[in-house]
XYZ file of C-alpha atoms in Angstrom:
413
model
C 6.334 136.837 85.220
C 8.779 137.651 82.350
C 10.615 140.224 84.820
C 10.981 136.914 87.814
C 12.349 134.442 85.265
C 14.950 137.139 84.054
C 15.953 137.266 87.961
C 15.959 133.768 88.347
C 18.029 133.611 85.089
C 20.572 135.686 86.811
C 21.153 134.115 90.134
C 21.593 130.573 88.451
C 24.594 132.062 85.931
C 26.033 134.198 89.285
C 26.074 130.228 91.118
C 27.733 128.531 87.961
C 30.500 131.056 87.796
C 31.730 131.298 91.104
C 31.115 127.042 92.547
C 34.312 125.913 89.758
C 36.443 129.276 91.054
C 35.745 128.058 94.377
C 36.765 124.372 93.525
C 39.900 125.937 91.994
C 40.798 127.403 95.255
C 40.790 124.377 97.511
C 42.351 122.250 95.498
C 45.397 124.659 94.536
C 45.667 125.107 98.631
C 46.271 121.073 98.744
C 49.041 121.568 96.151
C 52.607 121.772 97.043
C 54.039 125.533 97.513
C 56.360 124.767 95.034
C 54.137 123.984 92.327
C 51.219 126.024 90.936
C 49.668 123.760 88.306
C 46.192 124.825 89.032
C 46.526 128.112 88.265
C 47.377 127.194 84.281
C 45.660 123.938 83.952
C 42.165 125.512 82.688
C 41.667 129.565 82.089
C 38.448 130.937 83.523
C 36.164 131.806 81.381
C 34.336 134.725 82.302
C 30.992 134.577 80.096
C 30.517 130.533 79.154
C 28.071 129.736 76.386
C 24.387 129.481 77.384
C 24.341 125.967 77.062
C 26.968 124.854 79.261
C 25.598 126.780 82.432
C 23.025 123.823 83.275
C 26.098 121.380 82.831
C 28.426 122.894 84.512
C 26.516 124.514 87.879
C 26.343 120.885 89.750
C 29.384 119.132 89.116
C 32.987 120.360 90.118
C 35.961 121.278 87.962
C 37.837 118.408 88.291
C 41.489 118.146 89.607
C 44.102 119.526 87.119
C 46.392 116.873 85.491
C 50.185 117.131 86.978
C 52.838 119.041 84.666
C 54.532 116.174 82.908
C 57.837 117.866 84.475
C 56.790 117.805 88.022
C 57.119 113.298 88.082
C 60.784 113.532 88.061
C 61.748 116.310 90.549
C 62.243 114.510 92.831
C 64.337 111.287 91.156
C 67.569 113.344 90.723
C 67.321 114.201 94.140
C 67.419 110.506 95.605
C 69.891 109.714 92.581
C 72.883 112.204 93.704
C 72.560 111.697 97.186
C 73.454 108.210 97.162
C 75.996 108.364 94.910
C 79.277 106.620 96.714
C 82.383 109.024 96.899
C 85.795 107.507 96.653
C 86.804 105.860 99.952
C 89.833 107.463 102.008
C 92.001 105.811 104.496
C 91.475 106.985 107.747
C 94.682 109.146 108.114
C 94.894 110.556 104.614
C 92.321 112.326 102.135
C 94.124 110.410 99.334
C 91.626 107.681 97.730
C 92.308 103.980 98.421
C 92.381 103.090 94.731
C 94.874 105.403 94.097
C 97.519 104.073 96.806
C 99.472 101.048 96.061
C 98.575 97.807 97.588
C 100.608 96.519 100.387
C 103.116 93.857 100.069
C 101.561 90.748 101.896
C 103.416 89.960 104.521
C 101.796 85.959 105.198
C 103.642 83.685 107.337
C 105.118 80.555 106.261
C 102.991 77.942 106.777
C 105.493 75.343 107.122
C 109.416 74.508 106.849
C 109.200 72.738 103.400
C 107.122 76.068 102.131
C 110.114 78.524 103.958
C 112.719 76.693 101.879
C 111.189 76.495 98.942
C 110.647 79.898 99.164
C 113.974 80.733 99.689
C 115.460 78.338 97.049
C 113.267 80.220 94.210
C 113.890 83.443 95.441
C 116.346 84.060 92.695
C 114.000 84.006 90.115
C 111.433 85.441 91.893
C 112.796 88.129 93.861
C 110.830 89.982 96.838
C 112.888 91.576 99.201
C 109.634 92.571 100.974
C 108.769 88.870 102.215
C 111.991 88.552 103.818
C 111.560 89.948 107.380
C 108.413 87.579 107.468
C 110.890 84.602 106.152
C 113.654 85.079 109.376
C 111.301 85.355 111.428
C 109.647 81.768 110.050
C 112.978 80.672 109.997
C 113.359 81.348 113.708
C 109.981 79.856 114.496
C 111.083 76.312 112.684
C 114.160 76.044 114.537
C 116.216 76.774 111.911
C 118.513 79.088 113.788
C 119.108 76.036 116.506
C 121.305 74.077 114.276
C 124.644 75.302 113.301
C 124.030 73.928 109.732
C 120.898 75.672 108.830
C 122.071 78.882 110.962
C 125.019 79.508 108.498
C 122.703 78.808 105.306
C 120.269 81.470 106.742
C 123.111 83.507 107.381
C 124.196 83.720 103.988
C 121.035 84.026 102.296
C 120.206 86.969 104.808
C 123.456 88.555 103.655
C 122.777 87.949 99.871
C 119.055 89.738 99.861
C 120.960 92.410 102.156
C 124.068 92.971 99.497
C 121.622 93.459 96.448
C 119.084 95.566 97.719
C 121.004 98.941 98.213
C 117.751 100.803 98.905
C 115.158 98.548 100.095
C 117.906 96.772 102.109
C 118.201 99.147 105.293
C 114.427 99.209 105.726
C 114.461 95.269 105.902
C 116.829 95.162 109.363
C 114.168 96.717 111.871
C 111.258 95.034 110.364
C 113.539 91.259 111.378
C 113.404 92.424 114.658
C 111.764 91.650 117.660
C 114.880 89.230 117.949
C 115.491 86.763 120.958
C 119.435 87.962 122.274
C 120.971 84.600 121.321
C 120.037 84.685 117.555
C 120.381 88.105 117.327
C 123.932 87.425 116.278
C 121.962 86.139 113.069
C 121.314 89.440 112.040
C 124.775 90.780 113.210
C 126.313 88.337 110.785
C 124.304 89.032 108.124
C 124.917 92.811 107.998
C 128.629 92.167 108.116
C 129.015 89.309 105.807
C 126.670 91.610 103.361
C 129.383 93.323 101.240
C 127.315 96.541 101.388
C 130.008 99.238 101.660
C 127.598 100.815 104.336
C 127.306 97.412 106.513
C 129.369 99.275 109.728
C 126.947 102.011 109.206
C 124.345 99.874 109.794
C 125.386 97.726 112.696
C 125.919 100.768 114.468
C 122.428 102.133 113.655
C 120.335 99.006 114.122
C 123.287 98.163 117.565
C 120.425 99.919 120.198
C 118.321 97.464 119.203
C 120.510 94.691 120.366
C 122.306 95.859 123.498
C 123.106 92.586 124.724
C 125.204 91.662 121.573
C 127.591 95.051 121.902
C 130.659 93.001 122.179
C 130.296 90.949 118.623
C 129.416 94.278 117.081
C 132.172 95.741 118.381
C 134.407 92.831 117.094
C 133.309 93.390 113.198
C 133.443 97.042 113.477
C 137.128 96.735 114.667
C 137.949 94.275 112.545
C 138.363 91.093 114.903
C 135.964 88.906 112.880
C 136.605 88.429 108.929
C 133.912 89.343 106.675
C 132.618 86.401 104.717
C 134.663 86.426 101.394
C 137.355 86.722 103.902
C 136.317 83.747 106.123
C 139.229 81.363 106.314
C 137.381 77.918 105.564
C 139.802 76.050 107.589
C 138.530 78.001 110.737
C 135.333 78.596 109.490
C 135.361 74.801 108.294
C 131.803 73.660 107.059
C 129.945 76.353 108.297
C 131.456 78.606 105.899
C 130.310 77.228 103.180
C 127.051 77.105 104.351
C 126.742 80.506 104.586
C 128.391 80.865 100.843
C 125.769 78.706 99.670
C 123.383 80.519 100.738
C 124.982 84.057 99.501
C 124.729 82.390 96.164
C 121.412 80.808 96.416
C 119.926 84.322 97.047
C 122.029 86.467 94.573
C 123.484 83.415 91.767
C 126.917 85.913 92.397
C 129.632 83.558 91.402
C 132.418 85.164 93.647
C 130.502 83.077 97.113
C 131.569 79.562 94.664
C 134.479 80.445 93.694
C 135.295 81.207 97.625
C 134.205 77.621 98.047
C 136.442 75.752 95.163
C 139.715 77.008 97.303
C 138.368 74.005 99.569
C 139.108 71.318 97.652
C 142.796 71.506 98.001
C 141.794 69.491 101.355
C 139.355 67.109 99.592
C 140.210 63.646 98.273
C 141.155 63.690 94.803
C 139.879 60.602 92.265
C 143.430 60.009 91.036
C 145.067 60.084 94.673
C 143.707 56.182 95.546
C 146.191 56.211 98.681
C 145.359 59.410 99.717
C 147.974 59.557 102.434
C 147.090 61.677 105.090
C 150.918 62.173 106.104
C 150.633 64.542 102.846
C 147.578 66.801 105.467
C 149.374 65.701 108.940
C 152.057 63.275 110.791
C 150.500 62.857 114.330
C 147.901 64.727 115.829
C 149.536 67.196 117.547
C 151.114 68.911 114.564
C 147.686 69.444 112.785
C 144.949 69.571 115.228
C 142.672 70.795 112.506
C 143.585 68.198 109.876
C 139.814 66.493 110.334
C 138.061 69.738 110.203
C 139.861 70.575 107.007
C 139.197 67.031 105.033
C 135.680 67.265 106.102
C 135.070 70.698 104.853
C 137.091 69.534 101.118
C 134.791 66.703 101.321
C 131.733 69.616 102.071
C 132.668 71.812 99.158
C 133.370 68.961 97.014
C 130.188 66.766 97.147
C 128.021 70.454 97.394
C 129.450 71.980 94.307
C 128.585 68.795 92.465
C 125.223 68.750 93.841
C 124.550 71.946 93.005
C 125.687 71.539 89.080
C 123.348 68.697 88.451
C 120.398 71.030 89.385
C 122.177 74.419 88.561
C 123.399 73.384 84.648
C 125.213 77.017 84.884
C 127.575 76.077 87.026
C 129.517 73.886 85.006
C 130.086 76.979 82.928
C 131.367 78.641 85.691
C 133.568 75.068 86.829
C 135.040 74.941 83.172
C 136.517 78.493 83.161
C 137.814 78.024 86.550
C 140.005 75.368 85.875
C 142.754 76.633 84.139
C 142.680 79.697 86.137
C 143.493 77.649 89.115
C 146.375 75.985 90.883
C 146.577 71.874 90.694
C 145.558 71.414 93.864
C 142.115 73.045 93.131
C 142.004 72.223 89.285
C 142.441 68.207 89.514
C 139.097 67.866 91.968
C 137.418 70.227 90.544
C 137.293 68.243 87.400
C 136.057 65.153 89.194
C 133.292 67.353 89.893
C 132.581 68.480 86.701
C 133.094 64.830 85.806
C 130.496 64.050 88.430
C 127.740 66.925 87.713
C 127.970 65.854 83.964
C 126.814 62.577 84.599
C 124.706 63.273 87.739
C 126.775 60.958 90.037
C 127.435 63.468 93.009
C 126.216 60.864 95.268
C 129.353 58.956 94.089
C 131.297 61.884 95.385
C 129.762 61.685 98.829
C 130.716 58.201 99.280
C 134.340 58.752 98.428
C 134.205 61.604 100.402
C 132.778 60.184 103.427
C 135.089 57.052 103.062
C 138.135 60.072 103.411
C 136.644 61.437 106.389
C 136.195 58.367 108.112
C 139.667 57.207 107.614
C 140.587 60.754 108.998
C 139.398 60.035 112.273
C 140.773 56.426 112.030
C 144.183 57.501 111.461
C 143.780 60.692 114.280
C 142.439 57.782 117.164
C 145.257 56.109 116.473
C 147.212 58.596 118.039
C 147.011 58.334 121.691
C 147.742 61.509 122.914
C 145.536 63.093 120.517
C 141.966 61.104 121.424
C 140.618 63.175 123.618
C 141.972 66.274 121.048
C 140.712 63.850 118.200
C 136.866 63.060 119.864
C 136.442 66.647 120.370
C 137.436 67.895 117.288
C 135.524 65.387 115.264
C 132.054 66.029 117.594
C 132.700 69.676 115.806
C 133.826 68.839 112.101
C 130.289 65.948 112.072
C 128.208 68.719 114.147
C 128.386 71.014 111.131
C 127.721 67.913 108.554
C 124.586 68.636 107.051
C 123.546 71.650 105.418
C 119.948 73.209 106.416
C 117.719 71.642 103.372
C 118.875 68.330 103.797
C 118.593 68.244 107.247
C 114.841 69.231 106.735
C 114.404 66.725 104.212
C 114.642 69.006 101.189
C 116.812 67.532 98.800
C 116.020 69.962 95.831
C 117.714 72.613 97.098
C 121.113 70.397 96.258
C 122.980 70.960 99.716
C 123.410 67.330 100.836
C 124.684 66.063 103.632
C 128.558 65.182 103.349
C 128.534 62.990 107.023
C 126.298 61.539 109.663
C 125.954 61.569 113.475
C 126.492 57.910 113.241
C 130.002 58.367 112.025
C 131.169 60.424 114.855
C 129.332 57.604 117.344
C 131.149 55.014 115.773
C 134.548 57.427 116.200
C 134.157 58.149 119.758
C 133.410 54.368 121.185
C 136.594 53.411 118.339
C 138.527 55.520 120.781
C 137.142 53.934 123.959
């Protein structure tokens, strides 16, 4: 009996040794390849006490706890793999925060917005918005009417003269161009001042095939340049555009250009204002109305122009005795008038002079026909581009009306 329960003994410690090694074994195989946490998580123990045999025979090892490492292998993973790289434009590996933004090119959303625009441009500068603004300016009609033409004209000319660098880029970006107003452009690159402007209309003439002939005028020196513009041909219209030199640039040179019209303007101290003093008949000055209006133009424009631009009655004062009589005696009505913001007192006198103009011309009959003709041109250029749009702030009024030259023409019937 002794020798059987030895034996029995035996078999019962051989069972309890090798069931947890067993348990061991299929669980590890469950496990990852990667880790091997069962091997370490309990050494076998190759003769357990006595009394933990009974205990331990039934019952299973059970699973080992996870390394406290083995959580978070996976976490850094998931974590670099979504980081997000630096975008790139499509055509370059350089990163988008690292280019510079574009300038916005948004289109004016109205007239009144376009000439605002343009009259703050001085103190705002952004040669970059420009192409965008002719092309607005085409779109609102603005190049339809002589008036506004020649102001756009100028101020074209003015961002064009200062930008010596930027300026060149800005010509192709104005175009596509419809022929006719192309000659916008063509102006505006002369009447520049750059000293590369012939360079330029040559460069930029493919692009405007149609207009080869007035290129081919400024290049060969045909047409005047716009500090060289005779105002009595140019009449109105050239002042327009010297406005709107200045109004872009604030260069005193384009106002100065415009005093040497008042020699034709009517002076405060000349009540009689005898036009036998301009011309005696119509046929010996067929451009006497043309030249009164465009004294009255400069006249009522430059004192406009003070009462909002206080500058310019620096720039008035130090002119006067550097000029002749003719020029010095009006322009100190105008300073007069500026001072005491009464330009619109100007315009009436000024007016009154040009109607008496075409008076004394109808009187004349073998110049009415001459005389209707000439004045449909001298009140066709009347108004300057703000005005006309109902933008008085810009301080380019309107010298005369269209009812004046209806009035004229059935005075001559």
């Amino acid at each position: 009996m002794r020798s059987l329960a030895i034996l029995a003994l035996a078999l019962g410690v051989t069972a309890g040794v090798s069931s947890p090694c067993a348990a061991q074994s299929e669980m590890a195989g469950s496990q990852p390849h990667s880790v091997s946490v069962a091997k370490q998580a309990a050494p076998e123990r190759l003769a357990p006490p006595q009394a933990d045999v009974a205990v331990a025979a039934p019952t299973p090892a059970a699973p080992p706890a996870p390394h406290p490492a083995a959580a978070p292998v996976t976490v850094p993973v998931q974590v670099y793999a979504t980081i997000p790289q630096p975008m790139t434009h499509p055509m370059t590996t350089t990163p988008i925060e690292l280019q510079a933004a574009p300038e916005p090119q948004a289109a004016f959303a109205s007239a009144e917005k376009l000439l605002d625009w343009v009259t703050n441009y001085r103190k705002h500068p952004n040669s970059s918005r420009v192409p965008a603004a002719v092309h607005a300016m085409l779109d609102f009609g603005l190049f339809g009417d002589e008036d506004k033409e020649w102001f756009c004209i100028g101020f074209i000319a003015g961002v064009l003269g200062t930008n010596p660098k930027d300026g060149p880029g800005l010509i192709p970006r104005m175009f596509p161009m419809p022929d006719k107003e192309q000659a916008v452009i063509i102006r505006a690159i002369a009447y520049s001042g750059r000293p590369d402007w012939r360079d330029l209309l040559e460069r930029n003439s493919a692009r405007m095939p149609l207009r080869r002939p007035l290129i081919d005028d400024f290049l060969q020196g045909k047409r005047p340049t716009l500090m060289e513009l005779p105002l009595v041909d140019g009449g109105s219209s050239g002042i327009y555009a010297l406005w709107g030199y200045y109004v872009a640039t604030g260069q005193h040179e384009p106002v100065v250009r415009i005093m040497q019209a008042l020699q034709w303007s009517r002076r405060k101290d000349d009540n009689s204002f005898s036009f036998k003093k301009i011309f005696t008949g119509w046929g010996h000055d067929p451009s006497a109305v043309e030249k009164i209006t465009t004294g009255g133009t400069a006249k009522w424009t430059l004192a406009s122009y003070a009462e909002r631009d206080r500058e310019l009655l620096e720039l008035y004062r130090a002119e006067v005795p550097r000029q002749p009589e003719a020029i010095a005696t009006p322009l100190k009505d105008v300073i007069a008038a500026a001072e005491a913001f009464e330009s619109e007192t100007v315009r009436k006198d000024q007016f009154g002079a040009i109607e008496d103009a075409q008076k004394a011309q109808m009187t004349n009959e073998a110049g009415m026909t001459k005389g209707a003709t000439a004045g449909s041109i001298a009140i066709a250029t009347g108004c300057v581009a703000a005005t006309a749009l109902g933008q008085p702030e810009i301080a380019i009024p309107c010298v005369i009306g269209g009812a004046l030259y209806t009035g004229a023409v059935k005075l001559a019937h």
